[in-house]
């Protein structure tokens, strides 16, 4: 979870398959975003869908935030930290540059939830999870709760 993801050199069949698998995992969870890091593939690939209809897949390969402005506080959750929802400060607007699912470069201006999601997922690629923005005390509590959960899961398995 704390490994730095490597850039994708070429959007080939393997990368396209990774994108399909990640989208499937995200929709099944269900979640609104997933970074390759979370499926233990350390490459710079993100999938996002914040639509209510769940049919607007956004694929960001080698994403890079080239401009950010403003501040917003949003309650975040993460498929890698189940059951934890906490408020985090993020830039209100971001401009992101990336390659799409077919390898074409594009730029996207995002705000609101989409901007939060992009920042959250790019953090995963940098080996960072949103709970690391929280106070020490909160992080300690979350860790204790997660250890208890994994002990329970081990007992059940
Ligand atoms: Ni996450």
PDB file of C-alpha atoms and ligand atoms in Angstrom:
ATOM      1  CA  UNK A   1       0.000   0.000   0.000  1.00  0.00           C
ATOM      2  CA  UNK A   2       2.968   2.328   0.449  1.00  0.00           C
ATOM      3  CA  UNK A   3       4.779   1.526  -2.772  1.00  0.00           C
ATOM      4  CA  UNK A   4       5.364   4.240  -5.365  1.00  0.00           C
ATOM      5  CA  UNK A   5       3.669   3.309  -8.651  1.00  0.00           C
ATOM      6  CA  UNK A   6       5.743   3.370 -11.833  1.00  0.00           C
ATOM      7  CA  UNK A   7       4.633   5.238 -14.974  1.00  0.00           C
ATOM      8  CA  UNK A   8       3.050   3.251 -17.790  1.00  0.00           C
ATOM      9  CA  UNK A   9       5.399   3.264 -20.793  1.00  0.00           C
ATOM     10  CA  UNK A  10       2.885   2.133 -23.345  1.00  0.00           C
ATOM     11  CA  UNK A  11      -0.860   1.581 -23.218  1.00  0.00           C
ATOM     12  CA  UNK A  12      -0.835  -1.968 -24.530  1.00  0.00           C
ATOM     13  CA  UNK A  13      -3.161  -4.959 -24.181  1.00  0.00           C
ATOM     14  CA  UNK A  14      -1.862  -5.695 -20.709  1.00  0.00           C
ATOM     15  CA  UNK A  15      -2.665  -2.172 -19.516  1.00  0.00           C
ATOM     16  CA  UNK A  16      -6.091  -2.295 -21.189  1.00  0.00           C
ATOM     17  CA  UNK A  17      -6.783  -5.591 -19.397  1.00  0.00           C
ATOM     18  CA  UNK A  18      -5.670  -4.038 -16.108  1.00  0.00           C
ATOM     19  CA  UNK A  19      -8.094  -1.140 -16.700  1.00  0.00           C
ATOM     20  CA  UNK A  20     -10.971  -3.574 -17.369  1.00  0.00           C
ATOM     21  CA  UNK A  21     -10.178  -5.600 -14.254  1.00  0.00           C
ATOM     22  CA  UNK A  22      -9.925  -2.474 -12.124  1.00  0.00           C
ATOM     23  CA  UNK A  23     -13.231  -1.091 -13.432  1.00  0.00           C
ATOM     24  CA  UNK A  24     -14.896  -4.404 -12.637  1.00  0.00           C
ATOM     25  CA  UNK A  25     -13.458  -4.392  -9.102  1.00  0.00           C
ATOM     26  CA  UNK A  26     -14.527  -0.778  -8.556  1.00  0.00           C
ATOM     27  CA  UNK A  27     -18.103  -1.344  -9.767  1.00  0.00           C
ATOM     28  CA  UNK A  28     -18.425  -4.568  -7.789  1.00  0.00           C
ATOM     29  CA  UNK A  29     -17.179  -3.031  -4.534  1.00  0.00           C
ATOM     30  CA  UNK A  30     -19.022  -0.636  -5.160  1.00  0.00           C
ATOM     31  CA  UNK A  31     -16.689   2.319  -5.132  1.00  0.00           C
ATOM     32  CA  UNK A  32     -16.271   5.580  -7.054  1.00  0.00           C
ATOM     33  CA  UNK A  33     -12.548   5.234  -7.671  1.00  0.00           C
ATOM     34  CA  UNK A  34      -9.726   2.726  -7.638  1.00  0.00           C
ATOM     35  CA  UNK A  35      -5.976   3.003  -8.060  1.00  0.00           C
ATOM     36  CA  UNK A  36      -3.886   0.114  -9.408  1.00  0.00           C
ATOM     37  CA  UNK A  37      -1.994   0.186  -6.089  1.00  0.00           C
ATOM     38  CA  UNK A  38      -5.136  -1.147  -4.415  1.00  0.00           C
ATOM     39  CA  UNK A  39      -5.108  -4.278  -6.547  1.00  0.00           C
ATOM     40  CA  UNK A  40      -1.395  -4.625  -5.857  1.00  0.00           C
ATOM     41  CA  UNK A  41      -0.246  -3.487  -9.297  1.00  0.00           C
ATOM     42  CA  UNK A  42       2.251  -0.687  -8.902  1.00  0.00           C
ATOM     43  CA  UNK A  43       1.642   1.209 -12.109  1.00  0.00           C
ATOM     44  CA  UNK A  44       0.127   4.660 -12.548  1.00  0.00           C
ATOM     45  CA  UNK A  45      -3.410   3.709 -13.504  1.00  0.00           C
ATOM     46  CA  UNK A  46      -6.655   5.023 -11.993  1.00  0.00           C
ATOM     47  CA  UNK A  47     -10.316   4.359 -12.739  1.00  0.00           C
ATOM     48  CA  UNK A  48     -13.097   6.648 -11.517  1.00  0.00           C
ATOM     49  CA  UNK A  49     -16.861   6.791 -11.919  1.00  0.00           C
ATOM     50  CA  UNK A  50     -18.752   9.314  -9.823  1.00  0.00           C
ATOM     51  CA  UNK A  51     -21.932   9.146 -11.924  1.00  0.00           C
ATOM     52  CA  UNK A  52     -25.139   7.915 -10.310  1.00  0.00           C
ATOM     53  CA  UNK A  53     -25.854   5.765 -13.336  1.00  0.00           C
ATOM     54  CA  UNK A  54     -22.433   4.073 -13.022  1.00  0.00           C
ATOM     55  CA  UNK A  55     -21.768   4.290 -16.725  1.00  0.00           C
ATOM     56  CA  UNK A  56     -19.257   7.139 -17.023  1.00  0.00           C
ATOM     57  CA  UNK A  57     -15.933   5.433 -16.583  1.00  0.00           C
ATOM     58  CA  UNK A  58     -12.981   7.797 -16.422  1.00  0.00           C
ATOM     59  CA  UNK A  59      -9.569   6.233 -17.007  1.00  0.00           C
ATOM     60  CA  UNK A  60      -6.452   8.155 -16.006  1.00  0.00           C
ATOM     61  CA  UNK A  61      -3.084   6.682 -16.954  1.00  0.00           C
ATOM     62  CA  UNK A  62       0.035   8.484 -15.726  1.00  0.00           C
ATOM     63  CA  UNK A  63      -2.139  11.232 -14.194  1.00  0.00           C
ATOM     64  CA  UNK A  64      -0.467  14.436 -13.171  1.00  0.00           C
ATOM     65  CA  UNK A  65      -2.030  17.412 -11.418  1.00  0.00           C
ATOM     66  CA  UNK A  66      -0.750  20.437 -13.321  1.00  0.00           C
ATOM     67  CA  UNK A  67      -2.774  23.098 -11.497  1.00  0.00           C
ATOM     68  CA  UNK A  68      -4.725  23.243  -8.252  1.00  0.00           C
ATOM     69  CA  UNK A  69      -6.636  25.992  -6.516  1.00  0.00           C
ATOM     70  CA  UNK A  70      -8.931  26.650  -3.588  1.00  0.00           C
ATOM     71  CA  UNK A  71      -9.756  24.417  -0.678  1.00  0.00           C
ATOM     72  CA  UNK A  72     -12.608  22.067   0.099  1.00  0.00           C
ATOM     73  CA  UNK A  73     -13.325  19.725   2.946  1.00  0.00           C
ATOM     74  CA  UNK A  74     -14.992  16.497   1.999  1.00  0.00           C
ATOM     75  CA  UNK A  75     -15.773  13.300   3.859  1.00  0.00           C
ATOM     76  CA  UNK A  76     -13.757  10.509   2.284  1.00  0.00           C
ATOM     77  CA  UNK A  77     -13.771   6.762   2.464  1.00  0.00           C
ATOM     78  CA  UNK A  78     -11.558   4.165   0.850  1.00  0.00           C
ATOM     79  CA  UNK A  79     -11.997   0.572  -0.261  1.00  0.00           C
ATOM     80  CA  UNK A  80      -8.613  -0.157   1.353  1.00  0.00           C
ATOM     81  CA  UNK A  81      -9.745   1.191   4.737  1.00  0.00           C
ATOM     82  CA  UNK A  82     -13.259  -0.232   5.022  1.00  0.00           C
ATOM     83  CA  UNK A  83     -15.740   1.472   7.308  1.00  0.00           C
ATOM     84  CA  UNK A  84     -13.685   4.615   7.867  1.00  0.00           C
ATOM     85  CA  UNK A  85     -15.114   7.971   6.734  1.00  0.00           C
ATOM     86  CA  UNK A  86     -13.288  11.141   7.687  1.00  0.00           C
ATOM     87  CA  UNK A  87     -13.071  14.728   6.522  1.00  0.00           C
ATOM     88  CA  UNK A  88      -9.967  15.690   4.567  1.00  0.00           C
ATOM     89  CA  UNK A  89      -8.860  19.050   3.114  1.00  0.00           C
ATOM     90  CA  UNK A  90      -8.310  18.982  -0.626  1.00  0.00           C
ATOM     91  CA  UNK A  91      -7.867  21.481  -3.426  1.00  0.00           C
ATOM     92  CA  UNK A  92     -11.266  22.676  -4.660  1.00  0.00           C
ATOM     93  CA  UNK A  93     -10.292  22.523  -8.321  1.00  0.00           C
ATOM     94  CA  UNK A  94      -7.597  20.643 -10.150  1.00  0.00           C
ATOM     95  CA  UNK A  95      -6.414  20.427 -13.710  1.00  0.00           C
ATOM     96  CA  UNK A  96      -5.151  16.936 -14.444  1.00  0.00           C
ATOM     97  CA  UNK A  97      -3.170  15.723 -17.429  1.00  0.00           C
ATOM     98  CA  UNK A  98      -3.249  12.017 -18.268  1.00  0.00           C
ATOM     99  CA  UNK A  99      -3.517   9.385 -20.949  1.00  0.00           C
ATOM    100  CA  UNK A 100      -6.925   7.890 -21.607  1.00  0.00           C
ATOM    101  CA  UNK A 101      -7.837   4.210 -21.957  1.00  0.00           C
ATOM    102  CA  UNK A 102      -6.545   4.209 -25.540  1.00  0.00           C
ATOM    103  CA  UNK A 103      -3.335   6.013 -24.667  1.00  0.00           C
ATOM    104  CA  UNK A 104      -4.338   9.448 -25.933  1.00  0.00           C
ATOM    105  CA  UNK A 105      -3.218  12.411 -23.851  1.00  0.00           C
ATOM    106  CA  UNK A 106      -5.902  14.752 -22.517  1.00  0.00           C
ATOM    107  CA  UNK A 107      -6.473  17.401 -19.890  1.00  0.00           C
ATOM    108  CA  UNK A 108      -9.411  17.596 -17.545  1.00  0.00           C
ATOM    109  CA  UNK A 109     -10.635  20.365 -15.263  1.00  0.00           C
ATOM    110  CA  UNK A 110     -12.310  18.908 -12.212  1.00  0.00           C
ATOM    111  CA  UNK A 111     -14.015  20.325  -9.153  1.00  0.00           C
ATOM    112  CA  UNK A 112     -16.170  19.074  -6.291  1.00  0.00           C
ATOM    113  CA  UNK A 113     -16.335  15.333  -5.749  1.00  0.00           C
ATOM    114  CA  UNK A 114     -14.450  14.527  -8.951  1.00  0.00           C
ATOM    115  CA  UNK A 115     -11.532  16.737  -7.877  1.00  0.00           C
ATOM    116  CA  UNK A 116     -11.479  15.027  -4.466  1.00  0.00           C
ATOM    117  CA  UNK A 117     -11.572  11.595  -6.038  1.00  0.00           C
ATOM    118  CA  UNK A 118      -8.718  12.363  -8.431  1.00  0.00           C
ATOM    119  CA  UNK A 119      -6.534  13.663  -5.581  1.00  0.00           C
ATOM    120  CA  UNK A 120      -7.408  10.652  -3.404  1.00  0.00           C
ATOM    121  CA  UNK A 121      -6.542   8.152  -6.148  1.00  0.00           C
ATOM    122  CA  UNK A 122      -3.310   9.897  -7.172  1.00  0.00           C
ATOM    123  CA  UNK A 123      -2.283   9.730  -3.513  1.00  0.00           C
ATOM    124  CA  UNK A 124      -2.640   5.943  -3.700  1.00  0.00           C
ATOM    125  CA  UNK A 125      -0.151   5.923  -6.590  1.00  0.00           C
ATOM    126  CA  UNK A 126       2.245   7.883  -4.384  1.00  0.00           C
ATOM    127  CA  UNK A 127       1.813   5.275  -1.666  1.00  0.00           C
ATOM    128  CA  UNK A 128      -0.394   7.456   0.469  1.00  0.00           C
ATOM    129  CA  UNK A 129      -3.769   6.620   2.018  1.00  0.00           C
ATOM    130  CA  UNK A 130      -6.193   9.384   3.057  1.00  0.00           C
ATOM    131  CA  UNK A 131      -6.113   8.452   6.740  1.00  0.00           C
ATOM    132  CA  UNK A 132      -2.520   9.721   6.821  1.00  0.00           C
ATOM    133  CA  UNK A 133      -3.948  13.264   6.703  1.00  0.00           C
ATOM    134  CA  UNK A 134      -5.749  12.676   9.999  1.00  0.00           C
ATOM    135  CA  UNK A 135      -4.483  13.351  13.498  1.00  0.00           C
ATOM    136  CA  UNK A 136      -2.195  10.809  15.185  1.00  0.00           C
ATOM    137  CA  UNK A 137      -4.936   9.959  17.647  1.00  0.00           C
ATOM    138  CA  UNK A 138      -7.456   9.211  14.901  1.00  0.00           C
ATOM    139  CA  UNK A 139      -4.915   7.128  13.006  1.00  0.00           C
ATOM    140  CA  UNK A 140      -4.155   5.077  16.112  1.00  0.00           C
ATOM    141  CA  UNK A 141      -7.867   4.417  16.646  1.00  0.00           C
ATOM    142  CA  UNK A 142      -8.368   3.416  13.019  1.00  0.00           C
ATOM    143  CA  UNK A 143      -5.375   1.055  13.121  1.00  0.00           C
ATOM    144  CA  UNK A 144      -6.675  -0.594  16.285  1.00  0.00           C
ATOM    145  CA  UNK A 145     -10.105  -1.044  14.723  1.00  0.00           C
ATOM    146  CA  UNK A 146      -8.636  -2.520  11.539  1.00  0.00           C
ATOM    147  CA  UNK A 147      -6.470  -4.977  13.481  1.00  0.00           C
ATOM    148  CA  UNK A 148      -9.543  -6.114  15.370  1.00  0.00           C
ATOM    149  CA  UNK A 149     -11.387  -6.565  12.064  1.00  0.00           C
ATOM    150  CA  UNK A 150      -8.589  -8.584  10.481  1.00  0.00           C
ATOM    151  CA  UNK A 151      -8.351 -10.797  13.599  1.00  0.00           C
ATOM    152  CA  UNK A 152     -12.080 -11.412  13.276  1.00  0.00           C
ATOM    153  CA  UNK A 153     -11.699 -12.175   9.566  1.00  0.00           C
ATOM    154  CA  UNK A 154      -8.873 -14.615  10.326  1.00  0.00           C
ATOM    155  CA  UNK A 155     -11.014 -16.342  12.934  1.00  0.00           C
ATOM    156  CA  UNK A 156     -13.839 -16.697  10.449  1.00  0.00           C
ATOM    157  CA  UNK A 157     -11.604 -18.063   7.690  1.00  0.00           C
TER     158      UNK A 157
HETATM  159 NI1  LIG B   1      -8.825   4.949  -1.620  1.00  0.00          NI
END
